[in-house]
Amino acid sequence: MNIHFYVTLSRIKTIMAKLQKSIDKRNALIKATIALVNNNGFHATPMSKIAKMANVSPATIYLYFENKQDLVNKTYIEVKEKFTAHAFNHYKADMPVAAGFKLIWNSIADFKFNNCEEAIFLAQCDNTPMVDEPSRQKGIQHFQTLLELWERGKEEGIIKPMSNYLLYAYTIIPLSFLIISQRRGAIQLTKDHVEEAYNAAWNSIKL
Amino acid sequence: MNIHFYVTLSRIKTIMAKLQKSIDKRNALIKATIALVNNNGFHATPMSKIAKMANVSPATIYLYFENKQDLVNKTYIEVKEKFTAHAFNHYKADMPVAAGFKLIWNSIADFKFNNCEEAIFLAQCDNTPMVDEPSRQKGIQHFQTLLELWERGKEEGIIKPMSNYLLYAYTIIPLSFLIISQRRGAIQLTKDHVEEAYNAAWNSIKL
DNA sequence: TACATAAAAATGAATGTTCATTCTTTTTTT
DNA sequence: AAAAAAAGAATGAACATTCATTTTTATGTA
């Protein structure tokens, strides 16, 4: 059975424009949420402020999200997905372990460096009960690729036979602290710092 | 000029008992704050719940703390002080660098292991705008000793010439992630894990 | 293409609840 | 009997969410 749609080109164009506008609004809400939660914390960011920053009526938020918790959950998941996509962007599963790790690590550092607000938001979510458990679980899944790389590294005798939690703790986690410290004005991160950080990470897990 | 006090022993005893009761109540409030904030986040822990958990009337909280923000600030500072005291408990400034670092690191690991709730509370404060800036600054000061050790280590060519922020990021910060992961039920930390963690930390900073 | 009407989206104001803080009263201590 | 500490109820503000209305967009007709 074939279903035929008769649609003019101009019709498609207006539909696309509308969709885009909707996406823009949603993105504005998510961006506002990140900025306000970073600066004031979840407990001190009312929906009214989020709405104002996104140039939208408070009521409009509820056309895009069920409620405040849902807004934060979805923000977390979206940012985490963006982060993960960036982390594994150029990685191929058949790369040598050391090169693969270096590539992924640098992609992550790059993301956190250039998307500092997003990175800080994630750190906040990962260290508090701000997002609900299902959302957190969903955010974690995406790291499968890194775990597989590490398993391969252990089999090949390149990486220490440590728990993946330890590997994560000593390679990825420190970056969050550095980014937060930078945002608080405590340190100004340079290329050198990033290289030192990479060496520290690698030294802590290489066999 | 001498000032003489005429006080009976029993009088002193009742005063001490009263003082102790007051301290107990304050501690109960702080403990309740930690537990509730850890489980629900600052945004979802009303004063009424804190009062209930501490077996106290909501109004009584205001005899001990100015307001909610003050309660959280003071809780942060007290826990941080307890943490710092534990961290440097057996350390002497004339110890060899490597031994000193190992001792301090293990004291910190020990504290976080055995005072998991407190450690998680600190992590939450350090990663969010939950406590105000003056309190955060006050919490940081106490780490002077560790910074001095690292400076000495760098001079002696034992520790890499890295920023103290990097040293902190790669030795102390990972522990917070591990403790949180354990509390979430993701991993069950053993003696072996702690030893592996120490080696990872040391490898990342030793020259 | 121009207009009319229906549908959808967005709004600002209204609602009801939650909660930090204060007030008045009661209990405990001196 | 006075003073201090603690309590529970009261207060008022802030806020998440909903509602009634307005504005914008889509659709059908001439």
Coordinates of C-alpha atoms (C1' of nucleotides) in Angstrom, one line a residue:
Chain A
M1 CA 0.0 0.0 0.0
N2 CA 1.3 3.4 -1.0
I3 CA 0.3 6.6 0.8
H4 CA 0.6 9.7 -1.3
F5 CA 1.1 13.2 0.1
Y6 CA 0.4 16.2 -2.0
V7 CA 2.4 19.0 -0.6
T8 CA 3.7 22.2 -2.2
L9 CA 7.3 23.3 -1.7
S10 CA 6.3 26.6 0.0
R11 CA 4.2 24.5 2.4
I12 CA 7.2 22.5 3.4
K13 CA 9.2 25.6 3.9
T14 CA 6.7 27.1 6.4
I15 CA 6.5 23.8 8.3
M16 CA 10.3 23.7 8.6
A17 CA 10.4 27.3 9.7
K18 CA 7.9 26.6 12.4
L19 CA 9.7 23.5 13.5
Q20 CA 12.9 25.5 13.7
K21 CA 11.3 28.2 15.8
S22 CA 10.0 25.6 18.2
I23 CA 13.5 24.1 18.4
D24 CA 15.0 27.5 19.0
K25 CA 12.6 28.2 21.8
R26 CA 13.4 24.8 23.4
N27 CA 17.1 25.5 23.1
A28 CA 16.7 28.9 24.7
L29 CA 15.0 27.3 27.6
I30 CA 17.7 24.7 28.1
K31 CA 20.4 27.3 27.8
A32 CA 18.7 29.6 30.3
T33 CA 18.3 26.6 32.7
I34 CA 22.0 25.8 32.5
A35 CA 23.1 29.4 33.1
L36 CA 20.8 30.0 36.0
V37 CA 21.4 26.7 37.7
N38 CA 25.1 27.2 37.4
N39 CA 25.0 30.6 38.9
N40 CA 22.3 30.1 41.6
G41 CA 21.8 26.4 42.0
F42 CA 18.6 24.5 41.4
H43 CA 17.1 25.7 44.6
A44 CA 17.3 29.3 43.6
T45 CA 16.2 29.3 40.0
P46 CA 12.5 29.8 39.7
M47 CA 10.7 28.9 36.5
S48 CA 9.8 32.6 36.2
K49 CA 13.5 33.5 35.9
I50 CA 14.1 30.8 33.3
A51 CA 11.2 32.0 31.3
K52 CA 12.4 35.6 31.5
M53 CA 15.9 34.7 30.4
A54 CA 14.5 32.7 27.5
N55 CA 12.2 35.5 26.5
V56 CA 9.1 33.4 27.0
S57 CA 6.1 33.3 29.3
P58 CA 6.3 31.0 32.3
A59 CA 3.3 29.1 30.9
T60 CA 5.1 28.4 27.7
I61 CA 7.7 26.3 29.4
Y62 CA 4.9 23.8 30.1
L63 CA 4.3 23.4 26.4
Y64 CA 7.8 22.0 26.1
F65 CA 8.3 20.3 29.4
E66 CA 6.1 18.5 31.9
N67 CA 7.4 20.4 35.0
K68 CA 10.5 21.7 36.5
Q69 CA 12.0 18.3 37.3
D70 CA 11.3 17.2 33.7
L71 CA 13.0 20.4 32.4
V72 CA 16.2 19.6 34.5
N73 CA 16.2 15.9 33.6
K74 CA 15.8 16.6 29.9
T75 CA 18.5 19.4 30.0
Y76 CA 20.8 16.9 31.7
I77 CA 20.2 14.2 29.1
E78 CA 20.6 16.5 26.1
V79 CA 23.8 18.0 27.4
K80 CA 25.2 14.6 28.2
E81 CA 24.3 13.4 24.7
K82 CA 26.0 16.4 23.1
F83 CA 29.0 15.7 25.4
T84 CA 29.2 12.1 24.5
A85 CA 28.8 12.7 20.8
H86 CA 31.8 15.1 21.0
A87 CA 33.9 12.7 23.0
F88 CA 33.7 9.9 20.5
N89 CA 33.4 12.0 17.4
H90 CA 36.6 10.9 15.6
Y91 CA 37.2 7.7 17.4
K92 CA 37.1 4.4 15.5
A93 CA 36.8 1.1 17.4
D94 CA 39.8 -0.4 15.6
M95 CA 42.3 2.3 16.7
P96 CA 45.3 1.3 18.8
V97 CA 44.4 1.6 22.5
A98 CA 46.9 4.3 23.4
A99 CA 46.0 6.5 20.4
G100 CA 42.3 5.9 20.9
F101 CA 42.5 6.9 24.6
K102 CA 44.5 10.0 23.7
L103 CA 42.0 11.0 21.1
I104 CA 39.0 10.5 23.3
W105 CA 40.6 12.2 26.3
N106 CA 41.5 15.2 24.2
S107 CA 38.0 15.4 22.7
I108 CA 36.6 15.4 26.2
A109 CA 39.0 18.1 27.4
D110 CA 38.2 20.1 24.3
F111 CA 34.5 19.9 25.0
K112 CA 34.8 20.9 28.6
F113 CA 37.1 23.7 27.6
N114 CA 34.9 25.2 24.9
N115 CA 31.5 24.4 26.5
C116 CA 32.4 25.3 30.0
E117 CA 28.9 26.1 31.1
E118 CA 27.6 22.8 29.9
A119 CA 30.4 21.0 31.6
I120 CA 29.8 22.7 34.9
F121 CA 26.1 21.9 34.6
L122 CA 26.9 18.2 34.1
A123 CA 29.3 18.2 37.1
Q124 CA 26.5 19.7 39.2
C125 CA 24.1 17.0 38.1
D126 CA 26.6 14.2 38.6
N127 CA 27.3 15.3 42.2
T128 CA 23.8 16.0 43.5
P129 CA 20.3 14.5 43.5
M130 CA 19.3 17.2 41.1
V131 CA 18.3 14.9 38.3
D132 CA 16.3 11.7 39.0
E133 CA 17.8 8.3 38.9
P134 CA 16.4 7.1 35.5
S135 CA 17.8 10.2 33.8
R136 CA 21.2 9.7 35.5
Q137 CA 21.2 6.1 34.3
K138 CA 20.4 7.3 30.8
G139 CA 23.3 9.7 30.9
I140 CA 25.7 7.0 31.9
Q141 CA 24.9 4.5 29.2
H142 CA 26.6 6.5 26.5
F143 CA 30.1 5.8 27.9
Q144 CA 30.0 2.2 26.7
T145 CA 32.6 3.0 24.0
L146 CA 35.1 4.2 26.6
L147 CA 34.6 1.1 28.7
E148 CA 35.2 -1.2 25.7
L149 CA 38.4 0.7 24.9
W150 CA 39.6 0.1 28.4
E151 CA 38.7 -3.5 28.4
R152 CA 40.7 -3.9 25.2
G153 CA 43.6 -2.0 26.8
K154 CA 43.6 -4.3 29.7
E155 CA 43.6 -7.4 27.5
E156 CA 46.5 -6.1 25.5
G157 CA 48.5 -5.3 28.7
I158 CA 48.6 -1.6 28.0
I159 CA 46.3 -0.4 30.7
K160 CA 46.4 -1.5 34.4
P161 CA 43.8 -4.1 35.3
M162 CA 41.8 -1.6 37.4
S163 CA 38.0 -1.2 37.8
N164 CA 36.5 1.0 35.2
Y165 CA 35.3 3.3 38.0
L166 CA 38.9 3.9 39.0
L167 CA 40.0 4.5 35.4
Y168 CA 37.2 7.0 35.0
A169 CA 38.0 8.7 38.4
Y170 CA 41.6 9.2 37.5
T171 CA 41.3 10.3 33.9
I172 CA 38.0 12.1 33.3
I173 CA 36.9 13.3 36.6
P174 CA 39.8 15.7 37.3
L175 CA 38.9 17.8 34.3
S176 CA 35.6 18.8 35.9
F177 CA 37.4 20.2 38.9
L178 CA 39.8 22.1 36.7
I179 CA 37.0 23.7 34.6
I180 CA 35.1 24.6 37.8
S181 CA 38.2 26.1 39.3
Q182 CA 38.8 28.1 36.1
R183 CA 35.2 29.4 36.1
R184 CA 35.6 30.5 39.7
G185 CA 38.6 32.5 38.7
A186 CA 41.1 30.4 40.7
I187 CA 43.2 29.3 37.7
Q188 CA 43.6 30.3 34.1
L189 CA 44.0 27.1 32.1
T190 CA 46.6 27.0 29.2
K191 CA 47.6 24.5 26.6
D192 CA 50.4 23.5 28.9
H193 CA 48.0 22.7 31.7
V194 CA 45.9 20.5 29.3
E195 CA 49.0 18.6 28.2
E196 CA 50.2 18.1 31.8
A197 CA 46.7 16.9 32.7
Y198 CA 46.8 14.4 29.9
N199 CA 50.1 13.1 31.0
A200 CA 48.9 12.8 34.6
A201 CA 45.8 10.9 33.4
W202 CA 47.8 8.5 31.2
N203 CA 50.5 7.9 33.9
S204 CA 47.8 7.0 36.4
I205 CA 46.3 4.2 34.2
K206 CA 49.1 2.9 31.9
L207 CA 50.7 -0.3 32.8
Chain B
M1 CA 44.5 42.4 89.1
N2 CA 43.0 39.1 90.1
I3 CA 39.3 38.2 89.5
H4 CA 38.0 35.5 91.8
F5 CA 35.1 33.2 90.9
Y6 CA 33.3 31.4 93.7
V7 CA 31.6 28.4 92.1
T8 CA 30.5 25.0 93.5
L9 CA 31.4 21.8 91.7
S10 CA 27.8 20.8 91.2
R11 CA 27.2 24.2 89.6
I12 CA 29.9 23.6 87.1
K13 CA 28.5 20.2 86.3
T14 CA 25.1 21.5 85.5
I15 CA 26.6 24.2 83.3
M16 CA 28.6 21.6 81.5
A17 CA 25.6 19.4 81.0
K18 CA 23.7 22.3 79.6
L19 CA 26.4 23.2 77.2
Q20 CA 26.7 19.6 76.1
K21 CA 22.9 19.4 75.5
S22 CA 23.2 22.5 73.4
I23 CA 26.1 21.1 71.4
D24 CA 24.2 17.9 70.9
K25 CA 21.2 19.7 69.5
R26 CA 23.4 21.7 67.2
N27 CA 25.1 18.5 66.0
A28 CA 21.8 16.8 65.5
L29 CA 20.8 19.7 63.3
I30 CA 24.0 19.5 61.3
K31 CA 23.7 15.8 60.9
A32 CA 20.1 16.1 59.7
T33 CA 21.1 18.7 57.2
I34 CA 23.8 16.5 55.8
A35 CA 21.5 13.5 55.5
L36 CA 18.6 15.4 53.9
V37 CA 20.7 17.4 51.5
N38 CA 22.5 14.3 50.4
N39 CA 19.3 12.5 49.7
N40 CA 17.1 15.2 48.3
G41 CA 19.3 18.1 47.4
F42 CA 19.2 21.6 49.0
H43 CA 16.2 22.6 46.9
A44 CA 14.1 19.8 48.4
T45 CA 15.0 19.9 52.1
P46 CA 12.7 22.2 54.0
M47 CA 13.6 23.5 57.4
S48 CA 10.6 21.7 58.8
K49 CA 12.1 18.3 57.7
I50 CA 15.5 19.2 59.2
A51 CA 13.8 20.1 62.4
K52 CA 11.8 16.9 62.5
M53 CA 14.8 14.7 61.8
A54 CA 16.8 16.5 64.6
N55 CA 13.8 16.1 67.0
V56 CA 13.4 19.8 67.4
S57 CA 10.9 22.5 66.6
P58 CA 11.5 24.5 63.4
A59 CA 11.7 27.6 65.5
T60 CA 14.6 26.1 67.5
I61 CA 16.8 26.0 64.5
Y62 CA 16.8 29.8 64.6
L63 CA 18.3 29.8 68.0
Y64 CA 21.4 28.1 66.6
F65 CA 21.5 29.5 63.0
E66 CA 20.5 32.8 61.5
N67 CA 18.7 31.3 58.5
K68 CA 18.8 28.4 56.1
Q69 CA 21.8 29.7 54.2
D70 CA 23.7 30.2 57.4
L71 CA 22.8 26.6 58.5
V72 CA 24.3 25.3 55.2
N73 CA 27.3 27.5 55.3
K74 CA 28.2 26.5 58.9
T75 CA 27.6 22.9 58.2
Y76 CA 30.0 23.1 55.3
I77 CA 32.6 24.9 57.3
E78 CA 32.4 22.5 60.2
V79 CA 32.5 19.4 58.1
K80 CA 35.4 20.8 56.1
E81 CA 37.3 21.6 59.4
K82 CA 36.7 18.0 60.6
F83 CA 37.9 16.7 57.3
T84 CA 41.0 18.8 57.3
A85 CA 41.9 18.0 60.9
H86 CA 41.7 14.3 60.0
A87 CA 43.7 14.8 56.8
F88 CA 46.7 16.2 58.6
N89 CA 46.3 14.4 61.9
H90 CA 49.6 12.5 62.0
Y91 CA 51.5 14.6 59.5
K92 CA 54.6 16.5 60.6
A93 CA 56.1 19.2 58.5
D94 CA 59.6 17.6 58.6
M95 CA 58.6 14.3 57.1
P96 CA 60.1 13.2 53.8
V97 CA 57.8 14.3 50.9
A98 CA 56.8 10.9 49.6
A99 CA 56.0 9.6 53.0
G100 CA 54.2 12.7 54.0
F101 CA 52.1 12.6 50.9
K102 CA 51.2 9.0 51.3
L103 CA 50.2 9.6 54.9
I104 CA 48.0 12.6 54.1
W105 CA 46.5 10.8 51.1
N106 CA 45.6 7.8 53.2
S107 CA 44.2 9.9 55.9
I108 CA 41.9 11.6 53.4
A109 CA 40.9 8.3 51.9
D110 CA 40.2 7.0 55.4
F111 CA 38.1 10.0 56.2
K112 CA 36.0 9.7 53.1
F113 CA 35.6 6.0 53.5
N114 CA 34.5 6.2 57.1
N115 CA 32.5 9.4 56.9
C116 CA 30.9 8.8 53.6
E117 CA 27.9 11.1 54.2
E118 CA 30.1 14.0 55.2
A119 CA 32.3 13.4 52.2
I120 CA 29.4 13.4 49.8
F121 CA 28.0 16.5 51.4
L122 CA 31.4 18.3 50.8
A123 CA 31.4 17.1 47.2
Q124 CA 28.0 18.6 46.7
C125 CA 29.0 21.9 48.2
D126 CA 32.2 22.0 46.2
N127 CA 30.4 21.5 42.9
T128 CA 27.4 23.8 43.3
P129 CA 26.6 27.3 44.5
M130 CA 25.0 25.8 47.6
V131 CA 27.3 27.6 50.0
D132 CA 28.2 31.3 49.6
E133 CA 31.6 32.4 48.4
P134 CA 33.0 33.5 51.8
S135 CA 32.3 30.1 53.3
R136 CA 33.8 28.4 50.4
Q137 CA 37.0 30.5 50.7
K138 CA 37.1 29.6 54.4
G139 CA 36.8 25.9 53.6
I140 CA 39.7 26.1 51.2
Q141 CA 42.3 27.9 53.4
H142 CA 42.8 24.8 55.5
F143 CA 44.6 23.1 52.7
Q144 CA 47.7 25.2 53.1
T145 CA 49.7 22.3 54.6
L146 CA 49.2 20.1 51.5
L147 CA 50.3 23.0 49.2
E148 CA 53.4 23.5 51.3
L149 CA 54.2 19.8 51.0
W150 CA 53.8 19.9 47.3
E151 CA 56.0 23.0 47.0
R152 CA 58.7 21.2 48.9
G153 CA 58.3 18.1 46.7
K154 CA 58.8 20.2 43.6
E155 CA 61.9 21.9 45.0
E156 CA 63.4 18.5 45.8
G157 CA 62.6 17.2 42.4
I158 CA 60.2 14.5 43.7
I159 CA 57.0 15.9 42.4
K160 CA 56.3 17.2 38.9
P161 CA 56.4 21.0 38.6
M162 CA 52.7 21.3 38.1
S163 CA 50.1 23.8 39.3
N164 CA 48.7 22.9 42.7
Y165 CA 45.2 22.7 41.1
L166 CA 46.4 20.0 38.8
L167 CA 48.0 18.1 41.7
Y168 CA 44.8 18.4 43.7
A169 CA 42.7 17.4 40.7
Y170 CA 44.6 14.2 40.1
T171 CA 45.2 13.0 43.7
I172 CA 42.3 14.1 45.9
I173 CA 39.4 14.8 43.6
P174 CA 39.0 11.2 42.2
L175 CA 38.2 9.9 45.7
S176 CA 35.0 11.9 45.8
F177 CA 33.8 10.3 42.6
L178 CA 34.6 6.8 44.0
I179 CA 32.8 7.5 47.3
I180 CA 29.7 8.8 45.5
S181 CA 29.7 5.9 43.1
Q182 CA 29.9 3.5 46.1
R183 CA 27.0 5.2 47.8
R184 CA 24.9 4.9 44.6
G185 CA 25.6 1.2 44.7
A186 CA 27.6 1.2 41.5
I187 CA 30.8 -0.2 43.1
Q188 CA 31.8 -1.8 46.3
L189 CA 35.2 -0.4 47.3
T190 CA 37.8 -2.7 48.8
K191 CA 41.3 -2.3 50.3
D192 CA 42.6 -3.2 46.9
H193 CA 40.7 -0.4 45.3
V194 CA 42.2 2.1 47.7
E195 CA 45.7 0.8 47.1
E196 CA 45.2 1.0 43.3
A197 CA 43.8 4.5 43.8
Y198 CA 46.8 5.6 45.8
N199 CA 49.2 4.3 43.1
A200 CA 47.2 6.0 40.4
A201 CA 47.4 9.3 42.4
W202 CA 51.1 9.0 43.0
N203 CA 51.9 8.0 39.4
S204 CA 50.2 11.0 38.1
I205 CA 52.2 13.5 40.1
K206 CA 55.6 11.9 40.8
L207 CA 58.5 13.0 38.7
Chain C
dT1 C1' -4.5 36.2 -4.3
dA2 C1' -7.6 37.8 -0.5
dC3 C1' -10.4 36.9 3.0
dA4 C1' -12.8 34.2 6.7
dT5 C1' -12.6 30.9 10.0
dA6 C1' -10.7 27.2 12.6
dA7 C1' -6.9 25.5 15.2
dA8 C1' -2.7 26.0 17.6
dA9 C1' 0.6 28.5 20.3
dA10 C1' 1.6 31.8 23.5
dT11 C1' 0.6 34.8 27.0
dG12 C1' -0.2 37.2 31.6
dA13 C1' -2.8 36.8 35.5
dA14 C1' -4.8 33.8 38.9
dT15 C1' -4.5 29.8 42.1
dG16 C1' -3.2 27.2 45.7
dT17 C1' 0.6 25.2 48.0
dT18 C1' 4.9 25.1 50.2
dC19 C1' 8.0 26.9 53.1
dA20 C1' 11.2 30.2 55.6
dT21 C1' 10.7 32.9 59.3
dT22 C1' 8.4 35.1 63.3
dC23 C1' 5.2 35.5 67.1
dT24 C1' 3.0 34.1 71.2
dT25 C1' 2.6 30.7 74.5
dT26 C1' 4.4 26.9 77.2
dT27 C1' 8.0 24.5 79.4
dT28 C1' 12.2 24.2 81.6
dT29 C1' 15.9 26.0 84.2
dT30 C1' 17.9 29.2 87.5
Chain D
dA1 C1' 9.3 34.1 90.7
dA2 C1' 12.1 35.5 87.0
dA3 C1' 14.7 34.3 83.0
dA4 C1' 15.9 31.4 79.3
dA5 C1' 14.9 27.9 76.0
dA6 C1' 11.8 25.5 73.2
dA7 C1' 7.6 24.7 71.1
dG8 C1' 3.7 24.9 67.8
dA9 C1' 0.9 27.8 65.3
dA10 C1' 0.6 31.9 62.5
dT11 C1' 2.3 34.9 58.7
dG12 C1' 3.4 36.3 54.5
dA13 C1' 6.2 35.8 50.5
dA14 C1' 7.7 33.0 46.7
dC15 C1' 6.8 29.9 43.5
dA16 C1' 5.2 25.9 40.4
dT17 C1' 1.5 25.2 37.9
dT18 C1' -3.0 26.1 35.6
dC19 C1' -6.6 29.0 33.4
dA20 C1' -8.9 32.2 30.6
dT21 C1' -7.8 35.2 26.9
dT22 C1' -5.2 37.0 23.1
dT23 C1' -2.2 36.4 19.3
dT24 C1' -0.4 33.8 15.6
dT25 C1' -0.7 30.4 12.2
dA26 C1' -3.0 27.1 9.1
dT27 C1' -6.8 25.9 6.1
dG28 C1' -10.5 26.3 3.0
dT29 C1' -13.2 29.1 -0.2
dA30 C1' -14.1 32.5 -3.8

